[in-house]
Coordinates of C-alpha atoms in Angstrom, one line a residue:
Chain S
M1 CA 16.0 -62.1 -18.7
F2 CA 14.1 -62.0 -15.5
L3 CA 16.3 -59.1 -14.2
D4 CA 15.8 -57.2 -17.5
L5 CA 12.1 -57.7 -17.3
A6 CA 12.1 -56.4 -13.7
L7 CA 14.2 -53.4 -14.5
L8 CA 12.0 -52.5 -17.5
T9 CA 8.8 -52.8 -15.4
L10 CA 10.5 -50.6 -12.7
A11 CA 11.5 -48.0 -15.2
A12 CA 8.0 -48.1 -16.6
V13 CA 6.4 -47.7 -13.2
A14 CA 8.8 -44.9 -12.3
G15 CA 8.3 -43.1 -15.7
T16 CA 4.5 -43.3 -15.2
G17 CA 4.8 -42.1 -11.6
F18 CA 7.0 -39.2 -12.7
W19 CA 4.6 -38.3 -15.5
F20 CA 1.6 -38.3 -13.1
Y21 CA 3.6 -36.2 -10.7
Y22 CA 4.6 -33.7 -13.3
R23 CA 1.0 -33.4 -14.5
R24 CA -0.1 -32.8 -11.0
T25 CA 2.6 -30.2 -10.3
Q26 CA 1.6 -28.3 -13.5
R27 CA -2.1 -28.4 -12.6
L28 CA -1.4 -27.1 -9.1
R29 CA 0.7 -24.3 -10.4
R30 CA -2.0 -23.3 -12.8
R31 CA -4.4 -23.3 -9.9
L32 CA -2.1 -20.9 -8.0
D33 CA -1.8 -18.7 -11.0
D34 CA -5.7 -18.7 -11.4
A35 CA -6.1 -17.9 -7.7
N36 CA -3.8 -14.9 -8.1
R37 CA -5.5 -13.7 -11.2
E38 CA -9.0 -14.3 -9.7
L39 CA -8.0 -12.2 -6.6
E40 CA -6.8 -9.3 -8.7
Q41 CA -9.9 -9.5 -10.9
L42 CA -12.2 -9.5 -8.0
Q43 CA -10.5 -6.5 -6.4
R44 CA -10.6 -4.6 -9.8
T45 CA -14.2 -5.4 -10.4
F46 CA -15.3 -4.1 -7.0
N47 CA -13.1 -1.0 -7.2
R48 CA -15.0 0.0 -10.2
F49 CA -18.1 0.5 -8.2
A50 CA -16.7 1.9 -5.0
P51 CA -13.2 2.6 -3.6
A52 CA -11.3 -0.5 -2.3
K53 CA -11.4 0.8 1.3
V54 CA -15.2 1.2 1.2
V55 CA -15.7 -2.3 -0.2
D56 CA -13.4 -3.7 2.5
D57 CA -15.5 -1.8 5.2
I58 CA -18.6 -3.3 3.8
L59 CA -17.1 -6.9 3.7
E60 CA -15.8 -6.5 7.3
K61 CA -18.7 -4.9 9.0
R62 CA -21.3 -6.9 6.8
T63 CA -23.5 -3.7 6.6
L64 CA -24.0 -0.8 4.2
D65 CA -24.6 1.6 7.1
I66 CA -21.2 3.2 6.8
A67 CA -21.0 6.9 7.6
E68 CA -18.6 9.2 9.2
T69 CA -17.7 12.9 9.4
R70 CA -14.4 13.7 7.7
E71 CA -12.4 16.7 6.7
V72 CA -12.5 16.4 3.0
T73 CA -11.3 18.5 0.0
I74 CA -14.1 18.6 -2.6
L75 CA -13.4 19.3 -6.3
F76 CA -16.1 20.1 -8.8
A77 CA -15.2 20.1 -12.5
D78 CA -17.3 21.0 -15.5
L79 CA -16.3 20.4 -19.2
R80 CA -16.9 23.6 -21.1
G81 CA -17.4 23.4 -24.9
F82 CA -18.8 19.8 -24.8
T83 CA -22.4 20.7 -25.5
A84 CA -21.5 22.5 -28.7
L85 CA -19.1 19.6 -29.7
S86 CA -21.8 17.0 -29.0
E87 CA -24.1 18.6 -31.6
R88 CA -21.6 18.0 -34.5
L89 CA -20.1 14.6 -33.5
D90 CA -21.9 11.4 -34.3
A91 CA -22.9 9.2 -31.3
P92 CA -20.0 6.6 -31.4
A93 CA -17.4 9.4 -31.7
L94 CA -19.0 11.3 -28.9
L95 CA -19.1 8.3 -26.6
S96 CA -15.5 7.5 -27.5
L97 CA -14.4 11.1 -26.7
L98 CA -16.3 11.1 -23.4
N99 CA -14.9 7.7 -22.2
T100 CA -11.4 8.9 -23.2
Y101 CA -12.1 12.1 -21.1
F102 CA -13.3 10.3 -18.1
H103 CA -10.4 7.8 -18.3
S104 CA -7.8 10.6 -18.4
M105 CA -9.5 12.4 -15.5
D106 CA -9.3 9.2 -13.5
R107 CA -5.6 9.0 -14.1
A108 CA -5.1 12.6 -13.1
V109 CA -7.1 12.1 -9.9
D110 CA -5.6 8.8 -9.0
A111 CA -2.0 10.1 -9.4
H112 CA -2.8 12.7 -6.6
S113 CA -4.5 10.4 -4.1
G114 CA -8.1 11.4 -4.9
F115 CA -11.0 9.4 -6.1
I116 CA -13.9 10.2 -8.5
S117 CA -17.1 10.1 -6.4
K118 CA -19.4 10.6 -9.2
F119 CA -19.9 11.7 -12.9
I120 CA -22.4 14.4 -13.2
G121 CA -23.0 14.6 -17.0
D122 CA -19.8 15.7 -18.4
G123 CA -18.7 17.0 -15.0
L124 CA -17.1 15.3 -12.0
L125 CA -17.2 15.3 -8.2
V126 CA -13.7 14.4 -6.9
L127 CA -12.8 13.9 -3.2
F128 CA -9.4 14.0 -1.4
G129 CA -9.1 12.7 2.1
A130 CA -12.5 11.0 2.1
L131 CA -11.1 7.5 2.5
H132 CA -8.3 8.0 4.9
H133 CA -6.4 10.6 6.9
N134 CA -4.5 12.8 4.3
P135 CA -2.8 15.9 5.6
W136 CA -1.8 16.8 2.1
Q137 CA -5.2 16.9 0.7
S138 CA -5.4 20.6 -0.3
T139 CA -2.2 20.5 -2.4
D140 CA -3.2 17.2 -3.8
A141 CA -6.5 18.6 -5.0
V142 CA -4.9 21.6 -6.7
K143 CA -2.2 19.6 -8.4
A144 CA -4.8 17.2 -9.6
A145 CA -6.9 20.1 -11.0
L146 CA -3.9 21.4 -12.9
E147 CA -3.2 18.0 -14.3
M148 CA -6.8 17.6 -15.3
Q149 CA -6.6 20.8 -17.2
R150 CA -3.4 19.7 -18.9
R151 CA -5.0 16.5 -20.0
V152 CA -8.1 18.2 -21.3
Q153 CA -5.9 20.5 -23.4
G154 CA -4.3 17.3 -24.8
L155 CA -7.8 15.9 -25.6
D156 CA -8.7 19.3 -27.3
E157 CA -5.7 18.8 -29.7
D158 CA -6.8 15.4 -30.7
V159 CA -10.3 16.5 -31.8
P160 CA -10.2 18.9 -34.8
G161 CA -12.2 22.1 -34.1
A162 CA -12.9 21.4 -30.5
T163 CA -12.5 24.1 -27.9
L164 CA -12.7 22.1 -24.7
S165 CA -11.6 23.5 -21.3
L166 CA -12.3 22.6 -17.7
S167 CA -13.7 24.9 -15.0
I168 CA -12.9 23.7 -11.5
G169 CA -14.0 24.8 -8.0
I170 CA -12.2 23.5 -5.0
H171 CA -13.3 23.8 -1.3
R172 CA -12.4 22.0 1.9
G173 CA -14.5 21.3 5.0
P174 CA -16.1 18.6 7.2
V175 CA -18.7 16.5 5.5
V176 CA -20.5 13.3 6.1
A177 CA -19.0 10.5 4.1
G178 CA -21.1 7.3 3.7
I179 CA -23.2 5.1 1.5
V180 CA -26.4 6.7 0.5
G181 CA -29.2 5.7 -1.9
S182 CA -32.4 3.8 -2.2
F183 CA -32.8 0.1 -1.5
G184 CA -31.8 -0.8 -5.1
V185 CA -29.3 2.0 -5.9
K186 CA -26.6 2.9 -3.5
E187 CA -23.3 4.8 -3.8
F188 CA -20.5 6.1 -1.6
T189 CA -20.5 9.9 -1.5
V190 CA -20.4 13.0 0.6
V191 CA -23.1 15.3 1.8
G192 CA -23.2 18.7 3.6
R193 CA -23.1 22.3 3.0
H194 CA -19.4 22.3 2.1
V195 CA -20.2 20.1 -0.9
N196 CA -22.7 22.7 -2.1
L197 CA -20.2 25.4 -1.6
A198 CA -17.6 23.6 -3.7
S199 CA -20.2 23.5 -6.5
R200 CA -20.9 27.1 -6.1
V201 CA -17.2 27.9 -6.3
E202 CA -17.1 26.1 -9.6
A203 CA -19.9 28.2 -11.0
L204 CA -17.9 31.3 -9.9
T205 CA -15.2 30.5 -12.4
R206 CA -17.4 32.1 -15.1
T207 CA -17.9 35.3 -12.9
H208 CA -14.2 35.7 -12.4
G209 CA -13.1 34.3 -15.8
A210 CA -10.8 31.8 -14.1
D211 CA -10.2 28.2 -14.8
I212 CA -9.4 26.9 -11.2
L213 CA -10.8 28.7 -8.1
I214 CA -10.2 27.7 -4.5
T215 CA -11.5 29.0 -1.2
D216 CA -9.6 30.2 1.8
A217 CA -9.9 26.9 3.5
V218 CA -8.0 25.3 0.8
K219 CA -5.4 28.1 0.6
E220 CA -4.7 27.7 4.3
D221 CA -3.0 24.3 3.9
L222 CA -1.8 24.8 0.3
D223 CA 1.9 24.5 -0.7
P224 CA 3.0 28.3 -0.7
A225 CA 4.9 27.5 -3.9
I226 CA 1.7 27.4 -5.9
A227 CA 1.0 30.9 -7.3
L228 CA -2.5 32.3 -6.6
A229 CA -4.4 35.4 -7.5
E230 CA -7.0 36.7 -5.0
Q231 CA -10.4 37.4 -6.6
P232 CA -12.9 40.0 -5.3
P233 CA -15.6 38.8 -2.9
A234 CA -18.6 37.4 -4.7
E235 CA -22.0 36.4 -3.5
V236 CA -23.1 32.8 -3.8
K237 CA -26.5 31.1 -3.3
G238 CA -27.0 29.7 0.2
V239 CA -24.2 31.6 1.8
Q240 CA -24.9 34.9 3.7
E241 CA -21.4 36.6 3.3
P242 CA -19.8 37.0 0.0
I243 CA -16.9 34.6 -0.4
V244 CA -13.3 35.3 -1.4
T245 CA -11.8 32.9 -3.8
H246 CA -8.3 32.6 -5.3
A247 CA -7.5 31.7 -8.9
V248 CA -4.7 29.1 -9.3
R249 CA -2.1 30.3 -11.8
G250 CA -0.2 27.1 -12.2
E251 CA 3.3 28.3 -11.5
G252 CA 5.2 26.5 -8.8
A253 CA 3.0 23.3 -8.8
D254 CA 5.6 21.0 -10.4
Chain K
M1 CA 7.1 -0.3 -16.7
P2 CA 5.8 3.0 -18.4
D3 CA 5.6 6.1 -16.2
D4 CA 2.2 7.0 -17.4
R5 CA -0.5 5.9 -19.8
S6 CA -1.8 7.3 -23.0
F7 CA -5.3 8.5 -23.3
D8 CA -6.1 5.3 -25.5
D9 CA -5.0 2.9 -22.7
P10 CA -8.1 1.3 -21.5
R11 CA -6.8 -0.2 -18.3
P12 CA -7.8 1.3 -15.0
P13 CA -4.9 2.3 -12.8
T14 CA -5.3 -0.7 -10.5
E15 CA -4.4 -3.0 -13.5
E16 CA -0.8 -2.3 -13.4
E17 CA 1.9 -4.8 -14.5
W18 CA 4.0 -6.3 -11.7
G19 CA 6.9 -5.0 -13.8
T20 CA 10.6 -5.7 -14.0
P21 CA 12.5 -5.7 -10.8
L22 CA 13.7 -2.3 -9.6
V23 CA 17.3 -3.5 -9.1
E24 CA 19.4 -6.2 -10.7
P25 CA 19.8 -9.5 -8.9
R26 CA 23.0 -10.2 -7.3
S27 CA 24.4 -13.6 -6.2
A28 CA 24.5 -13.9 -2.4
P29 CA 25.9 -17.3 -1.5
T30 CA 26.4 -16.5 2.2
L31 CA 22.9 -15.3 2.6
E32 CA 21.5 -18.2 0.5
K33 CA 23.3 -20.6 2.9
Q34 CA 21.7 -18.7 5.8
F35 CA 18.3 -19.0 4.4
R36 CA 18.9 -22.7 3.6
R37 CA 20.1 -23.3 7.0
R38 CA 17.3 -21.5 8.8
I39 CA 14.3 -22.4 6.7
G40 CA 15.5 -25.3 4.5
M41 CA 15.0 -23.3 1.2
V42 CA 16.0 -19.9 -0.4
S43 CA 13.5 -17.2 -0.8
G44 CA 13.2 -15.6 -4.3
A45 CA 13.8 -12.2 -2.6
V46 CA 17.4 -13.1 -1.7
P47 CA 19.2 -11.9 -4.9
Y48 CA 17.2 -8.6 -4.8
V49 CA 17.5 -7.7 -1.1
A50 CA 21.3 -8.8 -0.4
P51 CA 23.3 -7.6 1.3
H52 CA 21.3 -5.2 3.5
P53 CA 20.2 -6.9 6.8
W54 CA 17.3 -4.5 7.3
L55 CA 15.9 -5.7 3.9
Y56 CA 16.4 -9.4 4.1
R57 CA 15.9 -10.1 7.8
P58 CA 12.1 -9.4 7.7
F59 CA 11.8 -12.0 5.0
L60 CA 14.1 -14.4 6.8
F61 CA 12.2 -13.9 10.1
L62 CA 8.6 -14.1 8.6
S63 CA 9.5 -17.3 6.6
D64 CA 10.0 -19.1 10.0
P65 CA 9.2 -16.8 12.8
A66 CA 10.5 -17.1 16.4
L67 CA 7.3 -16.8 18.5
S68 CA 6.7 -16.6 22.1
A69 CA 2.9 -16.5 22.4
L70 CA 1.3 -16.8 18.9
S71 CA 0.9 -20.2 17.1
E72 CA 2.8 -20.6 13.9
D73 CA -0.5 -21.0 12.1
V74 CA -1.7 -17.5 13.3
A75 CA 1.6 -15.9 12.5
A76 CA 1.6 -17.3 8.9
S77 CA -2.1 -16.4 8.5
I78 CA -1.3 -12.8 9.5
S79 CA 1.5 -12.6 7.0
F80 CA -0.8 -14.0 4.2
I81 CA -3.7 -11.8 4.8
I82 CA -1.6 -8.6 5.1
A83 CA 0.1 -9.5 1.8
R84 CA -3.3 -10.1 0.2
D85 CA -4.7 -6.8 1.6
N86 CA -1.6 -4.9 0.2
S87 CA -1.8 -6.8 -3.1
C88 CA 1.9 -7.6 -2.8
R89 CA 2.0 -10.5 -5.3
F90 CA 5.4 -11.7 -4.1
C91 CA 4.5 -11.9 -0.4
Y92 CA 1.1 -13.3 -1.3
S93 CA 2.6 -16.1 -3.2
T94 CA 5.3 -16.7 -0.6
F95 CA 3.0 -16.9 2.3
R96 CA 0.4 -18.9 0.4
T97 CA 3.3 -21.4 -0.3
L98 CA 4.2 -21.5 3.3
L99 CA 0.6 -22.1 4.4
R100 CA 0.5 -24.9 1.9
L101 CA 3.7 -26.4 3.2
S102 CA 1.9 -26.2 6.7
N103 CA -0.7 -28.4 5.2
Y104 CA -3.4 -25.8 4.7
S105 CA -5.8 -26.8 1.9
A106 CA -6.8 -24.5 -0.9
S107 CA -10.2 -24.1 0.5
E108 CA -8.8 -23.3 4.1
I109 CA -6.7 -20.6 2.4
Q110 CA -9.7 -19.1 0.7
D111 CA -11.5 -19.0 4.1
L112 CA -8.7 -17.0 5.4
E113 CA -8.8 -14.5 2.5
T114 CA -12.6 -14.0 2.7
H115 CA -13.4 -14.4 6.4
F116 CA -10.2 -14.0 8.4
S117 CA -10.9 -17.5 9.7
A118 CA -9.4 -20.9 9.5
Q119 CA -10.1 -24.3 10.8
G120 CA -9.5 -24.4 14.5
F121 CA -9.3 -20.5 14.8
D122 CA -11.4 -19.1 17.7
E123 CA -12.9 -15.7 18.0
T124 CA -9.8 -14.4 19.7
E125 CA -7.5 -15.5 16.8
E126 CA -9.9 -14.1 14.2
W127 CA -9.8 -10.8 16.0
G128 CA -6.0 -11.0 16.1
L129 CA -6.0 -11.2 12.3
R130 CA -8.4 -8.1 12.3
L131 CA -6.0 -6.2 14.4
A132 CA -3.2 -7.1 12.1
V133 CA -5.0 -5.8 8.9
R134 CA -6.2 -2.7 10.9
L135 CA -2.7 -1.9 11.8
S136 CA -1.6 -2.3 8.3
R137 CA -4.3 0.1 7.2
C138 CA -3.8 2.5 10.3
E139 CA -7.5 2.5 11.1
H140 CA -9.8 1.4 14.0
V141 CA -6.9 0.0 15.9
P142 CA -8.1 1.0 19.5
Q143 CA -11.4 -0.7 18.9
A144 CA -9.6 -3.9 18.0
L145 CA -7.3 -3.6 21.0
D146 CA -10.2 -3.2 23.3
R147 CA -12.0 -6.1 21.7
L148 CA -9.1 -8.5 22.0
R149 CA -8.5 -7.5 25.7
G150 CA -12.1 -8.0 26.3
L151 CA -11.8 -11.5 24.8
G152 CA -8.8 -12.3 27.1
Y153 CA -6.0 -12.1 24.4
S154 CA -2.7 -12.2 26.4
P155 CA -0.7 -9.0 26.3
T156 CA 2.2 -10.9 24.8
A157 CA 0.0 -12.4 22.1
L158 CA -1.2 -8.9 21.4
R159 CA 2.2 -7.4 21.1
E160 CA 3.4 -10.4 18.9
T161 CA 0.4 -10.0 16.6
A162 CA 1.3 -6.2 16.2
G163 CA 4.9 -7.0 15.7
I164 CA 4.3 -9.6 13.0
S165 CA 1.8 -7.3 11.3
V166 CA 4.1 -4.2 11.1
L167 CA 7.1 -6.4 9.9
N168 CA 4.8 -7.5 7.1
V169 CA 4.0 -3.9 6.4
A170 CA 7.8 -3.4 5.7
A171 CA 8.2 -6.7 3.8
N172 CA 5.2 -5.9 1.5
R173 CA 6.6 -2.5 0.6
I174 CA 9.9 -4.0 -0.2
G175 CA 8.4 -6.8 -2.2
T176 CA 6.1 -4.5 -4.2
T177 CA 8.4 -1.6 -4.8
L178 CA 11.3 -3.8 -5.8
S179 CA 8.9 -5.9 -8.0
I180 CA 10.6 -9.0 -6.7
P181 CA 9.8 -11.8 -9.3
L182 CA 7.8 -14.8 -8.4
G183 CA 10.1 -17.8 -8.8
R184 CA 10.4 -21.5 -8.2
F185 CA 9.9 -21.0 -4.4
E186 CA 6.2 -20.7 -5.1
D187 CA 6.0 -24.0 -6.6
M188 CA 7.2 -25.8 -3.5
G189 CA 3.9 -25.7 -1.5
E190 CA 2.3 -27.9 -4.0
K191 CA 5.1 -30.7 -3.7
W192 CA 4.5 -33.3 -1.2
Y193 CA 8.2 -34.0 -0.6
F194 CA 8.9 -30.5 0.3
R195 CA 6.2 -30.5 3.0
S196 CA 8.0 -33.6 4.5
W197 CA 11.4 -32.1 4.0
R198 CA 10.3 -29.0 5.8
L199 CA 9.0 -30.9 8.7
L200 CA 12.3 -32.6 9.0
T201 CA 14.5 -29.5 8.6
R202 CA 12.4 -27.6 11.1
S203 CA 12.8 -30.3 13.6
L204 CA 16.5 -30.3 13.2
L205 CA 16.8 -26.5 13.1
T206 CA 15.2 -26.2 16.5
L207 CA 18.2 -28.1 17.8
T208 CA 20.6 -25.6 16.3
G209 CA 22.3 -22.8 18.4
P210 CA 21.2 -19.4 19.6
E211 CA 21.5 -17.7 16.2
R212 CA 17.9 -18.0 15.2
N213 CA 16.4 -16.3 12.1
G214 CA 19.7 -14.7 11.3
M215 CA 19.6 -12.7 14.5
P216 CA 22.7 -12.7 16.6
A217 CA 22.0 -13.4 20.3
V218 CA 23.1 -10.1 21.7
P219 CA 21.5 -8.1 24.4
D220 CA 18.6 -6.0 23.1
A221 CA 19.8 -2.5 22.4
G222 CA 16.7 -1.5 20.4
A223 CA 14.7 -0.1 23.3
E224 CA 17.5 2.4 24.1
G225 CA 17.8 4.3 20.9
L226 CA 15.8 7.1 19.2
L227 CA 13.0 4.7 18.3
G228 CA 13.1 2.9 21.6
P229 CA 9.6 4.0 22.8
W230 CA 8.1 2.6 19.6
V231 CA 9.8 -0.7 19.3
G232 CA 9.8 -1.0 23.0
I233 CA 5.9 -1.3 23.0
L234 CA 6.6 -4.9 21.6
E235 CA 8.6 -5.5 24.8
D236 CA 10.8 -8.5 24.7
T237 CA 8.9 -10.6 22.0
P238 CA 11.4 -12.0 19.4
V239 CA 9.8 -9.9 16.8
G240 CA 10.1 -6.8 19.0
T241 CA 13.9 -7.6 19.4
L242 CA 14.4 -8.0 15.7
L243 CA 12.6 -4.7 14.9
G244 CA 14.7 -2.9 17.6
H245 CA 17.9 -4.2 15.9
L246 CA 16.8 -3.4 12.4
A247 CA 15.5 0.1 13.3
E248 CA 18.8 1.0 15.1
Q249 CA 21.0 -0.5 12.3
W250 CA 19.0 1.3 9.6
L251 CA 19.4 4.7 11.4
S252 CA 23.1 4.3 12.1
D253 CA 24.2 3.4 8.7
D254 CA 25.0 6.5 6.8
R255 CA 26.6 4.9 3.7
A256 CA 23.8 5.0 1.1
L257 CA 21.4 7.6 2.5
S258 CA 22.2 10.1 5.3
R259 CA 20.6 9.8 8.7
R260 CA 19.1 13.2 8.2
T261 CA 17.4 12.1 5.0
K262 CA 16.1 9.0 6.7
L263 CA 14.7 11.0 9.7
L264 CA 12.9 13.4 7.2
M265 CA 11.4 10.4 5.5
L266 CA 10.3 9.0 8.9
A267 CA 8.7 12.3 9.7
V268 CA 6.7 12.4 6.5
V269 CA 5.5 8.9 7.2
A270 CA 4.7 9.9 10.8
R271 CA 2.6 12.9 9.6
G272 CA 0.6 10.6 7.2
I273 CA -0.1 7.9 9.7
P274 CA -0.6 10.1 11.9
A275 CA 1.9 9.4 14.7
P276 CA 2.3 12.8 16.3
E277 CA 4.6 11.6 19.0
L278 CA 7.2 10.1 16.6
E279 CA 6.9 13.2 14.4
G280 CA 7.8 15.4 17.4
T281 CA 10.7 13.2 18.4
V282 CA 12.1 13.2 14.9
Q283 CA 11.7 16.9 14.8
T284 CA 13.7 17.3 17.9
A285 CA 16.5 15.0 16.6
L286 CA 16.7 16.9 13.4
R287 CA 16.8 20.2 15.1
E288 CA 19.5 19.1 17.6
H289 CA 21.8 17.1 15.4
H290 CA 21.1 18.3 12.0
D291 CA 20.3 22.0 12.3
V292 CA 16.8 21.7 10.8
S293 CA 14.8 24.6 12.1
G294 CA 11.1 24.3 13.2
A295 CA 10.0 26.3 10.0
A296 CA 12.2 24.1 7.8
F297 CA 10.8 21.0 9.4
E298 CA 7.2 22.1 8.9
A299 CA 7.8 23.0 5.2
A300 CA 9.5 19.6 4.7
V301 CA 6.6 17.7 6.2
D302 CA 3.8 19.9 5.0
H303 CA 4.8 20.4 1.4
L304 CA 7.9 18.1 0.9
G305 CA 9.9 21.1 0.2
G306 CA 11.5 24.3 1.9
A307 CA 15.0 25.0 3.2
A308 CA 15.7 21.5 4.5
V309 CA 14.8 19.7 1.3
D310 CA 17.2 19.9 -1.6
A311 CA 16.9 18.2 -5.1
A312 CA 18.5 15.1 -3.7
V313 CA 16.1 14.7 -0.8
E314 CA 12.8 15.7 -2.4
P315 CA 12.3 12.5 -4.3
R316 CA 12.9 10.5 -1.2
L317 CA 10.2 12.4 0.6
R318 CA 7.7 11.9 -2.2
L319 CA 8.6 8.2 -2.0
A320 CA 7.9 8.2 1.7
R321 CA 4.6 9.9 1.3
A322 CA 3.5 7.5 -1.4
S323 CA 4.3 4.5 0.8
I324 CA 1.9 5.4 3.6
R325 CA -1.4 4.2 2.1
Y326 CA 0.1 1.7 -0.3
D327 CA -1.8 2.0 -3.5
F328 CA -0.4 -0.8 -5.6
G329 CA 0.0 1.1 -9.0
P330 CA 1.2 4.5 -7.7
I331 CA 3.7 3.2 -5.2
K332 CA 5.5 1.1 -7.9
R333 CA 5.4 4.0 -10.3
I334 CA 6.6 6.6 -7.7
A335 CA 9.4 4.3 -6.4
R336 CA 10.7 3.9 -10.0
N337 CA 10.6 7.7 -10.4
C338 CA 12.0 8.6 -7.1
T339 CA 15.0 6.4 -7.2
R340 CA 16.2 7.1 -10.8
D341 CA 19.2 9.0 -9.5
L342 CA 20.3 6.4 -7.0
D343 CA 22.7 3.4 -7.6
R344 CA 21.7 -0.1 -6.4
A345 CA 22.8 0.5 -2.8
G346 CA 20.9 3.9 -2.6
T347 CA 17.9 2.3 -4.1
L348 CA 17.8 -0.5 -1.7
E349 CA 18.4 1.9 1.3
A350 CA 15.4 4.1 0.1
I351 CA 13.2 1.1 -0.2
A352 CA 14.3 -0.2 3.3
S353 CA 13.7 3.2 4.6
I354 CA 10.0 3.4 3.6
G355 CA 9.5 -0.2 4.8
L356 CA 11.0 0.4 8.3
A357 CA 9.5 3.8 8.7
N358 CA 6.1 2.6 8.1
A359 CA 6.6 -0.3 10.4
V360 CA 7.9 1.8 13.3
A361 CA 5.4 4.6 12.9
R362 CA 2.4 2.2 13.0
L363 CA 3.7 1.1 16.4
E364 CA 2.4 4.4 17.9
L365 CA -1.2 3.2 17.3
L366 CA -0.4 0.6 20.1
F367 CA 0.5 3.3 22.8
P368 CA -2.8 2.7 24.4
L369 CA -1.3 -0.6 25.6
A370 CA 1.2 1.1 27.7
E371 CA -1.6 3.0 29.6
P372 CA -2.7 1.4 32.9

């Protein structure tokens, strides 16, 4: 009788111990899962405001004074046909279209090692090689431009009556990359005359009737398999000599 | 895992799924026994990386590294923060578990993640962790080397820090691209009896023979091969010896991928780091032993195309290129796309190639150490 009672007590103690231990293991496992998720969430949240590398630099150096001169390829894109479309779509539909457009551009840029520096209305400033050494930045930029165009064409098909297209100018040169802005509002971006020139090249697409234009500086390092058509020299604001650009024809980029 | 997303997919590219493993798991009793014997437990990576030594040995070594100058805590911390930096969920969980088994509390681990510091670490050790992360990212390495030398970090500790760092660079690429699933191993850190068991087994293991961490005790041949100057920078540290062996074995094994393909992959990685001396050495080897002309080499490295790159090689070069900067989403997607035409052995060899190429090429950033 006494032995039975002792065994029963022992079993009850062991069972309770096991139950507490099981609970504790489950709790700690959940904590590990939560830590994993929190880590990923934190990285994603920060990455929406600045590239991950810039966030890491800020955290490591504990300062926002981050600036360096880098060889960067700059892509300016402008969405044609959006203004006309905005007049006939209601606000929610317009916002939805714009968000879908930006998301798909983000995918195209990300797939080719670039990052979107800023949205300018319905346009974009995209950088290649700004965050780290990238010897393939010219080809990356042109391939991204072609994919952006393909995606906008897809978008066009989704909206009845829309005639959307993308005009893109690409230029390459040394720029100052860093965090600029006022005390309250700061952003990571690039500044310098080459940035302005890339913007002018985008404007030249209307002059030459081309969708994607690149400068000689981009052509120099471009994969020769990508077909180009040289355009006549054209004057642009802020540059003394007329500049020669090349229209990207799309063949050979796949 | 889908190759791409639809326009309606609201998730940003960084919110990728970990995905299903790239290769099917295989039973590997001999290797499991080796892990059990060496570290007292079996890593979840074993069924996915067997039987290639240059795939499993980084995991085996890093789980219980042989060290000559670094403390075990610093070595484990390096592995942990690099896994975190690279968002390799498998390695992150594994090394978090190992830190827990070493009695690190959750808050100490959080300190490591956010400040590169832990209880008892001095400024030198914290800068050691910074060097490790900078090597992994390939940036600002000379400044970290100068700082550590100024702080009186011993040359051996410096080399060992670098060696552990680049070995993790390889392990993270293997873990992420193969999408090795998180398994029971990750629970162990939270179980008190495993901590005690590990202490006991580790004490016993130190009494075992010369075959430590799965490395046979043979003379170091690593410093004499093609990659000798790069692995040689780690001198005779255990991790340097291991890397020397792995690099030589990897390059000399022609079964799943040709040496020529591996050299081209190495050249692409060297261009992206950049590691110009390695690129030059590989170019010479390709010209002398594989008839790759200067122009063909340039086209291969500049544009991942040209006369030296056929349809079978091109996906391997794209994979090599994607592996350099390690963006979590793209590298997984590209690894899947670029190994579609390969069988299991070929896929593992391609993954091993990007891991080791990235590890070895980063060692060129340490060449200032050889200067007087």
